[in-house]
Every structure is written in C-alpha cells, then in structure tokens.
Short mmCIF file of C-alpha atoms in Angstrom, two decimals:
data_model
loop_
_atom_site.label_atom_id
_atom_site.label_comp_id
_atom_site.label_asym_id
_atom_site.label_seq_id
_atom_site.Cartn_x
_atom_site.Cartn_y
_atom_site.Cartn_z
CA UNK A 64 -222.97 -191.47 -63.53
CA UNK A 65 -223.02 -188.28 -62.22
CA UNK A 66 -220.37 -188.66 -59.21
CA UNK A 67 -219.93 -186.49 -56.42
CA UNK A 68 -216.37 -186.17 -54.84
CA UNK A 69 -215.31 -184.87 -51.62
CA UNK A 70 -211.75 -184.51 -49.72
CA UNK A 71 -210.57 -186.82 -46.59
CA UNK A 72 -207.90 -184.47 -45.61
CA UNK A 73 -205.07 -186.67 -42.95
CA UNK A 74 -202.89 -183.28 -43.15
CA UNK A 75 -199.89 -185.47 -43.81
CA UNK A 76 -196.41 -184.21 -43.21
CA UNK A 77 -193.59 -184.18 -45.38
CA UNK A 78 -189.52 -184.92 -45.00
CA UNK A 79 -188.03 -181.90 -44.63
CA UNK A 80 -191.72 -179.77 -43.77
CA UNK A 81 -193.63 -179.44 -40.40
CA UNK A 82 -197.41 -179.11 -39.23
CA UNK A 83 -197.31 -175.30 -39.45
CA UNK A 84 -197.24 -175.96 -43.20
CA UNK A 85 -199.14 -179.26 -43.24
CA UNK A 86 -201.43 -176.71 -42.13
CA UNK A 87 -201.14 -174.04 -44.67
CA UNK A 88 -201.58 -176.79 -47.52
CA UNK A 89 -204.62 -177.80 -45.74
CA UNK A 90 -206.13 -174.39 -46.20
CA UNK A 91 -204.98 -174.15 -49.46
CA UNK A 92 -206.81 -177.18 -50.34
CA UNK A 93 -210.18 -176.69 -48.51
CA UNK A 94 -209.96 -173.22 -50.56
CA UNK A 95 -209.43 -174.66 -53.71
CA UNK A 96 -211.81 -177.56 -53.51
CA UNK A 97 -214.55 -175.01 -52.41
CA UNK A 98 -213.88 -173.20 -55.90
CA UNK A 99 -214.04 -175.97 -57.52
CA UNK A 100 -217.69 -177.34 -56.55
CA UNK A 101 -216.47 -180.69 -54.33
CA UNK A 102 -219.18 -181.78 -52.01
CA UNK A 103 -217.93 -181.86 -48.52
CA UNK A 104 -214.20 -181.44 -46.93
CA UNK A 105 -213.15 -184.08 -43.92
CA UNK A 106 -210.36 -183.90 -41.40
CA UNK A 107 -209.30 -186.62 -39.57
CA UNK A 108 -208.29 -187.57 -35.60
CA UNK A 109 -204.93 -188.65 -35.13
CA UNK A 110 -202.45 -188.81 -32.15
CA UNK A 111 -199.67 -190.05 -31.35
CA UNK A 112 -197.08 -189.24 -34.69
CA UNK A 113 -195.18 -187.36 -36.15
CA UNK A 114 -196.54 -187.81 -39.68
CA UNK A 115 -200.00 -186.72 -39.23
CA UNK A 116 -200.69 -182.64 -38.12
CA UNK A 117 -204.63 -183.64 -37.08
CA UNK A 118 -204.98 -184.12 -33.56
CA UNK A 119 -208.03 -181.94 -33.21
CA UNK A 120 -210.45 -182.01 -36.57
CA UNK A 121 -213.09 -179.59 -34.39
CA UNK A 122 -209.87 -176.76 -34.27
CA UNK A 123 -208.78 -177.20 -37.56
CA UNK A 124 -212.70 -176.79 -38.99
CA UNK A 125 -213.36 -173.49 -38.07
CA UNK A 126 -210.60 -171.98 -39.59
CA UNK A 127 -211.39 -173.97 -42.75
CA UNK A 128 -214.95 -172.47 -42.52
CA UNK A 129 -214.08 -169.06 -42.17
CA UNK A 130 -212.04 -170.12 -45.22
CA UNK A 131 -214.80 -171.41 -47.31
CA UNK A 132 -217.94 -170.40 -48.46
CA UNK A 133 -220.14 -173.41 -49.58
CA UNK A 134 -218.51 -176.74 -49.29
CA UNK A 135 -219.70 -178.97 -46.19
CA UNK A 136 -217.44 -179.46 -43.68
CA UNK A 137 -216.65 -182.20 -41.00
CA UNK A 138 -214.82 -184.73 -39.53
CA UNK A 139 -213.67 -188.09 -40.99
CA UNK A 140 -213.80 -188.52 -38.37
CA UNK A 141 -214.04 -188.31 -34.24
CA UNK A 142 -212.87 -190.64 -32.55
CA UNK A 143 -216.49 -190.92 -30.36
CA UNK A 144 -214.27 -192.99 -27.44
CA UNK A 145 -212.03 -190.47 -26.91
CA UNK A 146 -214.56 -187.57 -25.87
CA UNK A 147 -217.05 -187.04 -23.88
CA UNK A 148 -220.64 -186.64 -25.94
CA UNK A 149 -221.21 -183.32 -24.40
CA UNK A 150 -218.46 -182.25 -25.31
CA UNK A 151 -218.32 -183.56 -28.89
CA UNK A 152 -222.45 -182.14 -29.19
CA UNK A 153 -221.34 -178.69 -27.89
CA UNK A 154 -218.12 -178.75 -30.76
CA UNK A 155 -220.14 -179.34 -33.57
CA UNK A 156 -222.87 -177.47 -32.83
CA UNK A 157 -220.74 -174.22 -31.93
CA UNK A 158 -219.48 -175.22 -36.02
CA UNK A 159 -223.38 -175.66 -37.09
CA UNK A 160 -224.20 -171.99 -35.34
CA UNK A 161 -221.11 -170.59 -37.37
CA UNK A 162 -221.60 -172.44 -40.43
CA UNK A 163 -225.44 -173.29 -41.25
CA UNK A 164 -225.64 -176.26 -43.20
CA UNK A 165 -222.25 -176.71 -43.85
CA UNK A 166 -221.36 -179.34 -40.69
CA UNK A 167 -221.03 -182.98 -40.94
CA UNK A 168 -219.72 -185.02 -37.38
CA UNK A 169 -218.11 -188.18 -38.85
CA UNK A 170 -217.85 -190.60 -36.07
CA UNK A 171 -215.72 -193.79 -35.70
CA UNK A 172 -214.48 -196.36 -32.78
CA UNK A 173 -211.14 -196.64 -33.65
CA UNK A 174 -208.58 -195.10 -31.31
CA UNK A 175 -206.66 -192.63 -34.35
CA UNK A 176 -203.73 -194.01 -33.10
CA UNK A 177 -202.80 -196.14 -29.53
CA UNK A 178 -204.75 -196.83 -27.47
CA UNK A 179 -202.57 -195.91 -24.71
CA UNK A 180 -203.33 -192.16 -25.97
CA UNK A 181 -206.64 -192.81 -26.28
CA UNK A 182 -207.19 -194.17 -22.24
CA UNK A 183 -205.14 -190.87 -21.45
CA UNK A 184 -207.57 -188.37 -23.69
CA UNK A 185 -210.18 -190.45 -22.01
CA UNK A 186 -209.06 -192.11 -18.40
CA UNK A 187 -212.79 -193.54 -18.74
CA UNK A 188 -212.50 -195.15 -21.91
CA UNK A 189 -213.26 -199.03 -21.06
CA UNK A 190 -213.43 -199.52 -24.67
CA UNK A 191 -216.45 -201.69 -24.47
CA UNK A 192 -218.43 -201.48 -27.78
CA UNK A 193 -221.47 -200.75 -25.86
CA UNK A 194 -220.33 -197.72 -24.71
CA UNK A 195 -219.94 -196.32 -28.14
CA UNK A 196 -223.66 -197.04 -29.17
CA UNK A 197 -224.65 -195.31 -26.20
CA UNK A 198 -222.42 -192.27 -27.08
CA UNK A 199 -223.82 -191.98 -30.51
CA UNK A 200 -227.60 -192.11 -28.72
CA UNK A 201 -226.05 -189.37 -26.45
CA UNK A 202 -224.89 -187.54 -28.77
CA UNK A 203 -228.35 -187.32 -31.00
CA UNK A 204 -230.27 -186.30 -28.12
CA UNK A 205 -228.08 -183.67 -27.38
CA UNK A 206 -228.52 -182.54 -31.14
CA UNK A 207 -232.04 -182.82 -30.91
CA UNK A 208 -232.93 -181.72 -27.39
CA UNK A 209 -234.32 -184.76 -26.69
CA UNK A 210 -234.88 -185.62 -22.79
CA UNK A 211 -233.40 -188.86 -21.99
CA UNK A 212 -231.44 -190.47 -18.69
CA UNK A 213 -227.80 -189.11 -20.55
CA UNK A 214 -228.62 -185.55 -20.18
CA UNK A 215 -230.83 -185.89 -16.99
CA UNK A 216 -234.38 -185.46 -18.88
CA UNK A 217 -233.07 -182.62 -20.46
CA UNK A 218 -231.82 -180.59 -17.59
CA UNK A 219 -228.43 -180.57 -19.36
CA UNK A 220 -228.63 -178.94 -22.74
CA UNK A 221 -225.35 -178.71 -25.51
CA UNK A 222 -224.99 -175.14 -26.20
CA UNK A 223 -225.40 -173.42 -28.40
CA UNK A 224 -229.17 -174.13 -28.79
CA UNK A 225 -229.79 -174.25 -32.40
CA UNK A 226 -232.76 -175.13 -34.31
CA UNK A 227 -230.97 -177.41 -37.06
CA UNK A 228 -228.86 -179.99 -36.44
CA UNK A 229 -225.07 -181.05 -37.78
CA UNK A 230 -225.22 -184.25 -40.09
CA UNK A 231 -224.11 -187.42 -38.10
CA UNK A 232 -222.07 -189.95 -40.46
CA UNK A 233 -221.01 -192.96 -39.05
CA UNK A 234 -217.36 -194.66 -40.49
CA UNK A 235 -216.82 -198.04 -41.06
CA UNK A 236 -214.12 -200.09 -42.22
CA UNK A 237 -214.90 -204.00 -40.73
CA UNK A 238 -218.83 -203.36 -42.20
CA UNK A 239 -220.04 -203.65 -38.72
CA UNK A 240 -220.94 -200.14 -38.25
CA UNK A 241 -223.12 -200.30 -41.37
CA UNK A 242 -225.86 -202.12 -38.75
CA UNK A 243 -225.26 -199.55 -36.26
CA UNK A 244 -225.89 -196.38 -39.00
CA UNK A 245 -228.74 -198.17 -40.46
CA UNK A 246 -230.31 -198.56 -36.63
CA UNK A 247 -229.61 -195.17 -35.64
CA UNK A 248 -230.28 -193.50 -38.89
CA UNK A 249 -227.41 -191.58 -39.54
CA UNK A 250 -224.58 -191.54 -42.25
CA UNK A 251 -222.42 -194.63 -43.44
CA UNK A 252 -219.40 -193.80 -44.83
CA UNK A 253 -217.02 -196.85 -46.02
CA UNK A 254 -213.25 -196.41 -45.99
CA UNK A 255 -211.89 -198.49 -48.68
CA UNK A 256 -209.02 -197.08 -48.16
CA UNK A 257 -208.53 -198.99 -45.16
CA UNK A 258 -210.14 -202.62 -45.92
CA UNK A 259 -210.46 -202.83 -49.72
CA UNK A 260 -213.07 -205.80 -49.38
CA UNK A 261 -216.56 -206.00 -47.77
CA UNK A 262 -217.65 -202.55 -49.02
CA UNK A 263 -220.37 -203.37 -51.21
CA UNK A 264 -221.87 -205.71 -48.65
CA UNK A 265 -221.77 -203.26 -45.80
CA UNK A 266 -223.06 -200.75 -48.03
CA UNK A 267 -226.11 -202.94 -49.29
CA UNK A 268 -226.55 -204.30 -45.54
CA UNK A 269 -227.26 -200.33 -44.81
CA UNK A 270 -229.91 -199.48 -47.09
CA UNK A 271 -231.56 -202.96 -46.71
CA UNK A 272 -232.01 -202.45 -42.76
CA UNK A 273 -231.78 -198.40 -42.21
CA UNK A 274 -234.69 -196.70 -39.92
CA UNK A 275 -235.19 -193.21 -40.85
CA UNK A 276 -234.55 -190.88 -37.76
CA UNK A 277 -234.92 -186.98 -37.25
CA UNK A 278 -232.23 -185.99 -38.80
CA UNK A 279 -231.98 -188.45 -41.86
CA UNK A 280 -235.03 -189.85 -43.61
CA UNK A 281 -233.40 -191.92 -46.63
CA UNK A 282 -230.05 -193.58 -46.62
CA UNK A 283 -226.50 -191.33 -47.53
CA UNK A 284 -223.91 -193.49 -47.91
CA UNK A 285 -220.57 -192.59 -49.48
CA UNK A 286 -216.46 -194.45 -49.52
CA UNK A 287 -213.37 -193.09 -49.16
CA UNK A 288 -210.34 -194.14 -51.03
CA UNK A 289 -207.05 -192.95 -51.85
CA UNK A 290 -206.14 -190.89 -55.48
CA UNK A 291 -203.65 -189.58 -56.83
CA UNK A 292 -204.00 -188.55 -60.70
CA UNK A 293 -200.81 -186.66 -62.56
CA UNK A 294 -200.59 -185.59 -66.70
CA UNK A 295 -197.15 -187.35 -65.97
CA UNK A 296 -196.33 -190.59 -66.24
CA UNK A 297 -193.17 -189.87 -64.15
CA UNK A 298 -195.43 -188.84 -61.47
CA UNK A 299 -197.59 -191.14 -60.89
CA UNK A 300 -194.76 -194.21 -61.20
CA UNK A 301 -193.39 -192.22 -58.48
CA UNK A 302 -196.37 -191.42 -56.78
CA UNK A 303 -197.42 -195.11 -56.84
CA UNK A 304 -193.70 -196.26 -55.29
CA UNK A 305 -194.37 -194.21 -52.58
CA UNK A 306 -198.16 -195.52 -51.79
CA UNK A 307 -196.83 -199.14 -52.02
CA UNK A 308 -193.79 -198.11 -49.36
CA UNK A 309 -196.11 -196.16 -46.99
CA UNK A 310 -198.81 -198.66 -46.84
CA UNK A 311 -196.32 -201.75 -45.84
CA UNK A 312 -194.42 -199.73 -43.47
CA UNK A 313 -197.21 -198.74 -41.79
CA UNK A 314 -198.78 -202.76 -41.66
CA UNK A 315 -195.17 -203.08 -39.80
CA UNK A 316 -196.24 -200.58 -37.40
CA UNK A 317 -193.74 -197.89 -38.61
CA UNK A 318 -195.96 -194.93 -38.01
CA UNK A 319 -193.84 -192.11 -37.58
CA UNK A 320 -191.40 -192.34 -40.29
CA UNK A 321 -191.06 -189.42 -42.77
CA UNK A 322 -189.50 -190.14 -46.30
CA UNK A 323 -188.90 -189.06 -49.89
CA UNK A 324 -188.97 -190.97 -52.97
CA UNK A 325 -185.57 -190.98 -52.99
CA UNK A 326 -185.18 -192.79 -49.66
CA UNK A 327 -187.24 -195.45 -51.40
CA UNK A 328 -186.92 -196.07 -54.77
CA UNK A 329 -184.34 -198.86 -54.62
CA UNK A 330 -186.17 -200.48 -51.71
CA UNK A 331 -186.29 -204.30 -52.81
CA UNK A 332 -189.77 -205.95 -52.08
CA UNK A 333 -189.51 -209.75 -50.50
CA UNK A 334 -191.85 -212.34 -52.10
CA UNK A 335 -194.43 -211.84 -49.33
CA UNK A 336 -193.99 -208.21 -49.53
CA UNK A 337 -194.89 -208.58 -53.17
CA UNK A 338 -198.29 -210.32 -52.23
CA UNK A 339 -199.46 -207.81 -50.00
CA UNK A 340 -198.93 -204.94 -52.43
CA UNK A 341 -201.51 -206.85 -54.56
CA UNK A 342 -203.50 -205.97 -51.73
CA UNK A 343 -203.31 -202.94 -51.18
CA UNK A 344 -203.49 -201.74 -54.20
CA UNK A 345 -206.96 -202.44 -54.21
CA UNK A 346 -207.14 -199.53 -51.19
CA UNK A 347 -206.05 -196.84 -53.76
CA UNK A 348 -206.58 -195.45 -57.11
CA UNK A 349 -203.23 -194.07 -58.78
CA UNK A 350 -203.11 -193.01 -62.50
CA UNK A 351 -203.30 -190.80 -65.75
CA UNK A 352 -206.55 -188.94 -65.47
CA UNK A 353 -208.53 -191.17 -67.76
CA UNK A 354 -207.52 -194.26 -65.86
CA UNK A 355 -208.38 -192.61 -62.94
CA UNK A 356 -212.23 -192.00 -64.31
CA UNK A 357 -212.53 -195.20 -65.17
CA UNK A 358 -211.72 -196.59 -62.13
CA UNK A 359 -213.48 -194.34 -59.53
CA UNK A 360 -216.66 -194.28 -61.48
CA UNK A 361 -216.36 -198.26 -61.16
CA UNK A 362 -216.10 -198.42 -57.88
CA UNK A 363 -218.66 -195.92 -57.04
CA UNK A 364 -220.32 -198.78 -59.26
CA UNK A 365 -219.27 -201.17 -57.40
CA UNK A 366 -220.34 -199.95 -54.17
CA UNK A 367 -223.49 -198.74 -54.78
CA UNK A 368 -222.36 -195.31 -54.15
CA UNK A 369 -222.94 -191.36 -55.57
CA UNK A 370 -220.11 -189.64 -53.92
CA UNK A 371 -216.24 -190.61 -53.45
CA UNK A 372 -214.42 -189.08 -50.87
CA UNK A 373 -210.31 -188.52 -52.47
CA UNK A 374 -207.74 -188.26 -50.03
CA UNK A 375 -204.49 -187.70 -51.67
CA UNK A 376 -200.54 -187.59 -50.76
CA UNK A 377 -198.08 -186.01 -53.23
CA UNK A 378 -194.51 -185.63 -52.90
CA UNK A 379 -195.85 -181.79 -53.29
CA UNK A 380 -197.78 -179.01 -52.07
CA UNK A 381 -198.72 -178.31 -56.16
CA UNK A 382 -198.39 -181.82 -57.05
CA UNK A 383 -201.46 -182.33 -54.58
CA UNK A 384 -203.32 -179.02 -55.99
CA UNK A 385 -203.41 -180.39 -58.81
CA UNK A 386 -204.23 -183.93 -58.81
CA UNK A 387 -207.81 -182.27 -57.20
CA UNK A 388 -208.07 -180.16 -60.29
CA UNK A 389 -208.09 -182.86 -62.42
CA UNK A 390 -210.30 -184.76 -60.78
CA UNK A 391 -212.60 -181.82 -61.12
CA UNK A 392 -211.72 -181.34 -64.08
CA UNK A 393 -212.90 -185.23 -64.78
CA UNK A 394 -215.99 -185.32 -62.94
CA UNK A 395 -217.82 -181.30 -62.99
#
C-alpha cells in the first residue's frame, strides 16, 4: 500500500512548559514534516484549558505557512458553530491567496470544548443541527461566488476574491457527517482517535452516496488516529502509560490537568478502569516501528483509506521529532 500520512497537530502542553513553547514545537514540527514529504499539516480548535495552546487554528496557520514550503495546510478542524461563515470564508481564503494550493478548512460540529464557551464565541449559536448544514452551504457559496439568499444574491462577497478555492473536509466521529460530506461533496475525514468503531461504515456510507460538487469531483476520505513509535522499548511502555492515563482522565472530565509519567506510573487501574483501556486502545497506535507499520497500514486497510493523519504526544519536544521521522522513515 502506498500510504500517505499527515499531522493532526492539538499543540498539547506539557508539566512544567507553556503555550509560548507548545508553540515553538509546533513550528518545529510543521518544518520538519514539510522536509520530510507528509501530505498535509492540521491544527485543531480548542477552548476552554489549560492543556491545549489552539484556540485559533486560522492564527496559528499562517505562521506555519510562511514556515513551510509544500505541505497542505488546514484545520482539523473549525468548529463551523462557533463562527460566523463569512467570517470563516474570508479566513481561509486570506490563507488560499497566501498559500495557493496549500489550504484545507476542516470543519466539525463539536463545540472544542464547553459549550458554555462556545454560546459566548457565538451568542447566536442555538446549536440546532440545521444550522450547521446551512453554514457549510454558506460557506461554499462564499468560496465559489455563488449568489444565493446567505450572501444576498451575491451582493456580499468573502474577500479576498480568488479564482481557486480552499479544500472543504468535513470531520466526523459518530459517522453521521459521512451523509452530510457525501451530499455536499466535500472531504470526510474520520477521527478514530475519538470513536474507534463505525469508521469503516461511515467511510463506505461516503463513497457509496457522495455527489460530486465544484470543488471535489471523486471522493477524499482520510482517519486520524493517535501514534507514537520509539527505537525504545522504555519509551513506548512509558509512552503507552501515559495514553492509557490521559484518555480515562479525560472520559472523567479532567480536562485541564497537566502531568508527567512520574505522577502516574503507580496509578492503580480499578476493574472497570481496566475494561475501558481495552477500549481505547483501539483509538491509538503505540509501538516499535515495525509494529507500528503493521498496524497503520491495517487500518488504513481496514478503513478503506490512502492517507492517515498521526497526531502524537511525547513526554518530549525530540521524543515527538522523532517518532515523525520514523514514521517517515517507515512509509517514504
């Protein structure tokens, strides 16, 4: 298989670190995957913690641009309900006009955090489901200049005015947003990192009912998961302790506690805890770099999918560096 990979980057924070260098790593990485021939780079829209740096994926892209020279860039992704669509049209296509070909706007439902902070980034957020189909409409007129009753028969235009348009992905974790890419003709992108089961059948339901549009004329569908990959054994034991902690405390609701492995490593699981770490570890892939192969290129198997998109936590900046080299080194 020849598998694409690509980088969802949450720009976590570590114990003892900040966002300013949350930030720096991010750079460091959307440099370093660019060199190293990954397919596209996502940020994601979170509010609300202390644990995450990316409140504002738009920001954060166009200094990874200016950064980069060939790798596509976008968002994994907006948070539609929180914006306005002229506002998220005019964003991405200010990143299109700097960055030809290089923009993807990955949309979701899903508030990136409460959803008191989402009714205060937008006080008219009824978060009727309705309203986000007709954003996503909204929001591919706008990119195509197509009159319609949103932007008053095109009397209101999102600027710049560019001939080409960003690519619109749409995220999905419940499957039910594979019917809405497939009827809009946009992007699907499943995050098994999120619900390990249902992927292959939202996938499948996508290609089966998907209407071409002006800006996509075949299906693109790709899944996210977590990876981490180490030469160490040590590592990845470690790496895998940590995964199994953060993913329970955060089913607890515990979203904006920061912690080492050594804060950890004596935690004692209960016999339910035990059952839910079964799974979860279907929502990432943690391993020695063959292992790590042999899994991915299954599940891109699996799923029916060409391209995986990685996103990784390390206990390091260097630790995370390199787990993306090897995976390069696996794959290119």
């Amino acid at each position: 298989m020849n598998l694409q990979l690509s980088v969802l980057d949450q720009t976590p924070i570590r114990k003892g670190s900040g966002a300013t260098e949350a930030l720096a790593e991010s750079i460091a990485l959307a440099r370093l995957t660019d060199e190293l021939g990954f397919t596209r780079y996502w940020v994601s829209e979170h509010h609300n913690t202390t644990t995450l740096a990316g409140a504002a994926p738009e920001v954060l892209l166009a200094r990874l641009g200016a950064e980069t020279k060939r790798i596509r860039l976008g968002s994994g992704g907006i948070m539609l309900p929180n914006h306005s669509s002229l506002k998220v049209a005019e964003n991405f296509r200010l990143l299109e006009a700097l960055y030809p070909g290089r923009i993807d706007l990955g949309i979701g439902r899903a508030p990136g955090g409460d959803r008191a902070s989402s009714q205060r980034l937008n006080p008219s957020n009824s978060f009727d489901p309705q309203e986000y189909l007709t954003q996503i409409n909204e929001v591919q007129d706008y990119f195509t200049e197509t009159p319609s009753p949103s932007n008053l028969q095109g009397k209101i235009m999102a600027i710049p005015s560019i001939p080409h348009s960003p690519a619109i992905w749409a995220l999905t974790s419940s499957g039910e947003s594979a019917y809405i890419a497939a009827h809009f003709g946009i992007g699907l992108s499943y995050a098994q990192f999120i619900n390990p089961y249902g992927g292959a059948e939202a996938i499948r339901n996508y290609r089966e009912r998907f209407l071409p549009s002006e800006t996509l004329t075949a299906p693109a569908a790709n899944a996210g998961i977590f990876v981490f990959t180490s030469e160490s054994e040590e590592k990845v034991a470690r790496a895998r302790a940590l995964f199994n902690y953060r993913l329970l405390s955060f089913e607890k609701g515990n979203f904006n506690q920061l912690y080492d492995y050594d804060d950890i490593r004596d935690y004692q699981y209960t016999p339910g805890e035990e059952q839910r770490l079964i799974y979860h570890a279907a929502r990432y892939i943690i391993g020695i770099p063959d292992e790590v192969k042999t899994q991915l290129t299954q599940l891109a198997q699996n799923l029916d999918v060409e391209e995986i998109i990685a996103a990784t936590f390390a206990e390091s900046t260097e630790d995370r560096l390199e787990s993306y080299r090897i995976l390069a080194s696996l794959f290119f």
